[in-house]
XYZ file of C-alpha atoms in Angstrom:
382
model
C -19.240 66.759 -69.586
C -22.122 68.990 -68.289
C -24.944 67.708 -65.938
C -28.295 69.221 -66.607
C -29.877 67.512 -63.612
C -30.182 69.056 -60.023
C -27.694 67.769 -57.573
C -30.314 66.067 -55.361
C -31.336 63.892 -58.500
C -27.785 63.281 -59.265
C -27.042 62.154 -55.694
C -29.982 59.853 -55.859
C -29.053 58.172 -59.077
C -25.516 57.398 -57.490
C -27.056 56.173 -54.226
C -29.386 53.846 -56.396
C -26.450 52.725 -58.718
C -26.093 49.389 -57.030
C -29.731 48.148 -57.643
C -30.019 50.094 -61.024
C -27.142 48.197 -62.399
C -28.608 44.696 -61.691
C -30.215 44.850 -65.029
C -27.004 45.863 -66.743
C -25.188 42.918 -65.228
C -27.860 40.610 -66.615
C -27.504 42.125 -70.008
C -23.873 41.966 -70.059
C -24.060 38.121 -69.066
C -26.687 37.509 -71.922
C -23.934 39.002 -74.179
C -21.348 36.750 -73.088
C -19.444 39.316 -71.012
C -17.609 37.662 -67.993
C -18.510 38.825 -64.575
C -16.058 38.764 -61.722
C -17.367 39.473 -58.320
C -14.898 41.169 -55.672
C -15.135 41.994 -52.104
C -12.284 44.317 -51.159
C -10.444 47.402 -52.365
C -7.171 45.491 -52.208
C -8.081 43.756 -55.324
C -6.820 45.416 -58.321
C -9.860 45.542 -60.728
C -7.545 46.631 -63.497
C -6.727 42.978 -64.113
C -10.060 41.496 -64.748
C -11.167 44.802 -66.517
C -8.184 44.249 -68.869
C -9.707 41.143 -70.338
C -12.987 42.972 -70.773
C -14.736 41.613 -67.722
C -17.466 43.392 -65.672
C -16.198 43.790 -62.122
C -18.770 44.216 -59.327
C -18.798 44.575 -55.612
C -20.645 41.813 -54.103
C -23.731 42.492 -51.806
C -22.563 42.763 -48.078
C -24.155 45.869 -46.600
C -27.689 44.682 -45.301
C -28.856 42.516 -42.488
C -31.436 40.956 -45.017
C -29.785 37.633 -45.266
C -28.024 37.331 -41.945
C -30.539 35.011 -40.294
C -29.899 32.597 -43.339
C -26.258 32.946 -42.916
C -26.487 32.189 -39.281
C -27.689 28.826 -39.987
C -24.092 27.896 -41.068
C -21.976 30.659 -39.455
C -21.657 31.848 -35.683
C -23.891 34.448 -34.694
C -20.982 36.442 -33.188
C -19.152 36.817 -36.461
C -18.707 40.195 -38.227
C -21.943 41.371 -39.959
C -20.167 42.022 -43.190
C -19.076 38.403 -43.518
C -22.402 37.105 -42.652
C -24.295 39.272 -45.011
C -21.822 38.313 -47.969
C -22.352 34.698 -47.186
C -26.078 35.028 -46.737
C -26.400 36.861 -50.171
C -24.543 34.256 -51.959
C -26.264 31.340 -50.203
C -29.887 32.598 -50.926
C -29.268 33.948 -54.490
C -30.863 37.243 -53.373
C -28.005 39.295 -54.909
C -27.834 39.348 -58.633
C -24.197 40.130 -58.520
C -23.552 36.864 -56.800
C -25.962 35.094 -59.054
C -24.418 36.303 -62.299
C -20.743 36.115 -61.116
C -18.511 33.722 -63.225
C -15.962 34.011 -60.472
C -15.869 35.382 -56.820
C -12.508 36.688 -55.832
C -11.750 36.927 -52.145
C -8.740 38.065 -50.243
C -7.176 36.957 -46.763
C -7.904 40.216 -44.967
C -9.309 38.473 -41.998
C -9.690 34.951 -40.422
C -13.590 35.113 -40.480
C -13.501 35.899 -44.402
C -11.021 33.194 -44.997
C -13.261 30.605 -43.431
C -16.218 31.849 -45.002
C -14.720 31.558 -48.583
C -14.064 27.866 -47.916
C -17.876 27.420 -47.365
C -18.777 29.795 -50.319
C -16.560 27.757 -52.581
C -19.018 24.707 -52.099
C -21.704 26.522 -54.232
C -19.699 29.367 -56.182
C -16.490 29.339 -58.151
C -14.061 31.096 -55.695
C -10.437 32.192 -56.007
C -8.660 33.491 -52.893
C -5.741 35.844 -53.342
C -3.176 35.500 -50.425
C -2.753 38.913 -48.923
C 0.446 39.606 -46.858
C -0.201 41.164 -43.690
C 2.906 43.599 -43.738
C 3.698 46.506 -46.147
C 7.276 45.725 -46.610
C 9.294 44.590 -49.676
C 8.836 40.881 -48.934
C 5.060 41.409 -48.659
C 5.127 43.544 -52.053
C 7.073 40.757 -53.921
C 4.680 38.048 -52.373
C 1.587 40.044 -53.493
C 3.054 40.614 -56.914
C 3.330 36.917 -57.576
C -0.361 36.506 -56.191
C -1.566 39.014 -58.946
C 0.328 37.208 -61.589
C -1.287 33.964 -60.340
C -4.739 35.588 -60.450
C -4.055 36.991 -64.082
C -2.894 33.483 -65.168
C -6.164 31.816 -63.487
C -8.446 34.414 -65.474
C -6.564 33.577 -68.718
C -7.044 29.786 -68.124
C -10.744 30.058 -66.854
C -11.946 32.451 -69.467
C -9.634 31.366 -72.377
C -8.172 34.850 -72.880
C -4.862 36.448 -73.052
C -4.435 39.449 -70.709
C -1.553 41.629 -72.032
C 0.332 44.088 -70.066
C -0.580 46.721 -72.553
C -4.418 46.088 -71.597
C -3.537 46.233 -68.018
C -1.619 49.585 -68.294
C -4.698 51.012 -70.266
C -6.824 49.954 -67.250
C -4.453 51.400 -64.759
C -4.575 54.708 -66.524
C -8.463 54.729 -66.524
C -8.648 53.598 -62.924
C -6.141 56.374 -62.062
C -8.351 58.969 -63.670
C -11.293 57.514 -61.686
C -9.414 57.690 -58.302
C -8.365 61.230 -59.047
C -12.038 62.205 -59.610
C -13.087 60.567 -56.525
C -10.383 62.190 -54.437
C -11.465 65.719 -56.083
C -15.032 65.017 -55.336
C -14.469 64.224 -51.492
C -12.030 67.231 -51.173
C -14.979 69.818 -51.879
C -15.936 68.997 -48.280
C -12.625 70.534 -47.079
C -14.483 73.867 -47.685
C -15.763 75.532 -44.518
C -18.787 75.681 -44.347
C -19.357 72.338 -46.084
C -21.152 72.511 -49.465
C -23.066 69.361 -49.124
C -23.999 66.794 -46.627
C -21.515 63.747 -46.081
C -24.114 61.091 -46.677
C -24.704 62.479 -50.315
C -20.925 62.353 -50.986
C -20.389 58.896 -49.485
C -23.269 57.559 -51.516
C -21.940 59.031 -54.787
C -18.501 57.460 -54.044
C -20.015 54.180 -53.088
C -22.377 54.129 -55.987
C -19.534 54.876 -58.533
C -18.247 51.444 -57.887
C -21.368 49.881 -59.640
C -20.937 51.811 -62.906
C -20.112 49.353 -65.540
C -18.781 52.066 -67.915
C -15.640 52.669 -66.258
C -14.224 54.493 -69.316
C -16.809 57.340 -68.778
C -16.942 57.365 -64.980
C -14.121 59.868 -64.168
C -15.864 62.556 -66.622
C -19.043 61.836 -64.690
C -17.724 62.208 -61.163
C -15.814 65.493 -62.346
C -19.049 66.840 -63.712
C -20.640 66.399 -60.232
C -17.867 68.084 -58.520
C -17.921 70.971 -61.131
C -21.554 71.423 -60.223
C -21.124 71.423 -56.334
C -18.077 73.754 -56.861
C -20.239 76.206 -59.067
C -23.199 76.298 -56.567
C -20.880 76.698 -53.613
C -19.280 79.710 -55.569
C -22.832 81.138 -55.762
C -23.422 80.820 -52.153
C -25.134 77.514 -51.637
C -23.679 75.609 -48.532
C -25.363 73.717 -45.581
C -24.401 76.354 -42.908
C -21.860 76.082 -40.098
C -22.002 72.815 -38.427
C -19.560 70.690 -36.275
C -17.218 68.893 -38.834
C -16.751 65.182 -38.272
C -14.381 62.645 -39.772
C -15.587 59.009 -39.749
C -12.873 56.208 -39.719
C -12.820 52.485 -39.082
C -14.609 49.557 -40.510
C -16.144 49.519 -43.936
C -19.308 51.871 -43.600
C -21.543 51.326 -46.676
C -25.093 50.311 -46.599
C -26.833 49.723 -43.138
C -23.699 51.154 -41.303
C -24.507 54.520 -42.806
C -26.944 54.900 -39.991
C -24.123 56.289 -38.053
C -23.518 58.982 -40.579
C -27.400 59.733 -40.544
C -27.252 60.058 -36.651
C -24.444 62.587 -36.852
C -25.989 64.698 -39.658
C -29.549 64.416 -38.309
C -28.284 65.787 -34.931
C -26.590 68.990 -36.149
C -23.275 67.649 -37.500
C -21.775 67.077 -40.980
C -19.408 64.179 -42.017
C -16.821 66.223 -44.008
C -14.373 63.030 -44.563
C -14.613 59.479 -44.670
C -11.277 57.832 -44.050
C -12.729 54.182 -44.520
C -12.094 52.007 -47.570
C -15.276 53.548 -49.066
C -13.718 56.919 -48.813
C -10.153 58.366 -49.031
C -8.217 55.190 -47.867
C -7.713 53.494 -51.257
C -7.184 56.635 -53.412
C -3.467 56.808 -54.093
C -2.623 56.274 -57.761
C -0.867 53.465 -59.441
C 2.684 54.495 -60.640
C 2.242 54.584 -64.567
C 5.893 54.942 -65.136
C 6.702 51.665 -63.284
C 7.960 49.304 -66.100
C 6.677 46.360 -64.103
C 2.802 46.574 -64.216
C 2.426 43.898 -61.427
C 4.966 45.555 -59.132
C 3.176 48.880 -59.677
C -0.155 47.175 -58.920
C 1.263 45.377 -55.854
C 2.953 48.674 -54.352
C -0.373 50.678 -54.953
C -2.725 48.119 -53.421
C -0.559 46.995 -50.569
C -0.069 50.512 -49.486
C -3.782 50.782 -48.391
C -3.827 51.351 -44.594
C -6.333 48.839 -43.486
C -6.198 47.339 -40.040
C -5.343 43.973 -41.317
C -1.913 45.341 -41.798
C 0.607 44.829 -38.968
C 1.998 47.336 -38.165
C -0.284 49.864 -39.878
C 1.468 53.345 -39.901
C -0.238 54.197 -43.256
C -3.682 54.543 -41.683
C -2.359 56.872 -38.878
C -0.474 59.080 -41.390
C -3.533 59.538 -43.603
C -5.741 60.147 -40.563
C -3.372 62.934 -39.441
C -3.422 64.463 -42.849
C -7.114 64.351 -43.221
C -7.812 65.881 -39.820
C -5.790 68.814 -40.793
C -6.823 69.168 -44.434
C -10.710 68.856 -43.524
C -10.357 71.160 -40.594
C -12.079 68.337 -38.443
C -13.725 69.274 -35.080
C -14.100 65.533 -33.980
C -13.529 61.874 -35.057
C -16.115 59.129 -35.060
C -14.406 55.477 -35.130
C -17.033 53.155 -36.519
C -16.341 49.499 -35.717
C -18.406 46.705 -36.791
C -19.077 43.970 -34.182
C -16.321 41.195 -34.129
C -14.208 43.319 -36.522
C -11.130 42.528 -34.175
C -8.505 44.277 -35.914
C -10.203 47.686 -36.133
C -11.436 47.347 -32.500
C -7.928 46.750 -31.391
C -6.728 49.808 -33.371
C -9.209 52.050 -31.594
C -6.600 52.752 -28.874
C -4.012 53.761 -31.325
C -6.606 56.091 -33.129
C -7.702 57.512 -29.864
C -4.054 58.426 -28.908
C -3.596 60.136 -32.202
C -6.781 62.128 -32.158
C -7.006 63.147 -28.563
C -3.421 63.334 -27.372
C -1.644 64.355 -30.653
C -4.323 66.449 -32.459
C -6.234 67.494 -29.297
C -9.840 67.056 -30.646
C -12.762 64.994 -29.262
C -13.012 61.179 -30.366
C -15.602 58.599 -29.872
C -15.948 54.973 -30.973
C -19.228 53.237 -32.028
C -19.496 49.475 -32.150
C -22.553 48.400 -34.260
C -23.811 45.891 -36.649
C -26.323 45.954 -39.627
C -29.541 45.828 -37.616
C -31.530 49.071 -37.002
C -32.212 48.334 -33.421
C -29.603 50.838 -32.070
C -30.795 53.681 -34.293
C -32.333 55.667 -31.184
C -29.140 54.868 -29.176
C -26.904 56.180 -31.926
C -28.956 59.320 -32.150
C -28.591 59.959 -28.441
C -24.871 59.274 -28.394
C -24.102 61.360 -31.544
C -26.195 64.290 -30.140
C -24.112 64.197 -26.980
C -20.877 63.871 -28.763
C -21.872 66.938 -30.915
C -22.767 68.895 -27.812
C -19.188 68.549 -26.604
C -18.022 70.345 -29.911
């Protein structure tokens, strides 16, 4: 697949993919295609995709509906949770509106309680996620995935075959491989592009309903970046930053803008909108549910205890992307990521010997100037 458009236009299209696919979802719904709304990278999209459902990430990256959410939820709750609930409550998100089923997972206590309230006005299924990455946890999660599959079959009166799941595993593996390749172009020094363009492309890819053609589309973007880089196009020498921590899409990207507007470049996103969920499913495993459970439970989220996978991935990415400094982005009241800042600081500063800073923020734009000042000062250290 060859892209005729310029890279800025391609990046813009991926950045706008979420709002552009609102109409697609409406059209699919009118054709009778089931719509399943999901929150988290821990959920294997392969299972609902195997029954022909459209799977969409639910709106939770803006402060637009937080005042409505705070009529029911505590003000000192994580903004991601409040935003999610607010969009569902107000019907301001077409994805919520058109979802036949909303699927949650027990990644944190705030989410679990929010799902209870969400279930009062939306069909909700909650998958119990074990908080440990051992064999007991894998077997528990495997059973949860089978229960989820059976619930889909009963609710939508379909049969989901293992063959169909295997096909979706292969498709999803190709997408993950393409996302991995796209992000690794930033290992080049100097960087070929700004990190904001890369993360918007990765995030936007999650809203492409045509999953079968998505890997080719992403690979074509990477081909174009590599071709232009070989011809001498790059953004020049800048301090190379890795961003880790809480989910960082939407309004939280103000931190990335503050880094790149003040002379740095984010070459790597370890977060769940970046490198964290991209290990493949083992297609040779004869048990598809075991294969899915092992892949998804391997994600190094701070909800896992202990969480060695996050530290191992961080160390690898710091080396691979030749990182000059690490910014740990923590959403307010995201307690597990906040607690882990001590472990990340120790890894980055003591073991890797590079500068580290933590930024605690929410979805409002009130701290943008403060973020600019802080990131400019941090980049001065480099």
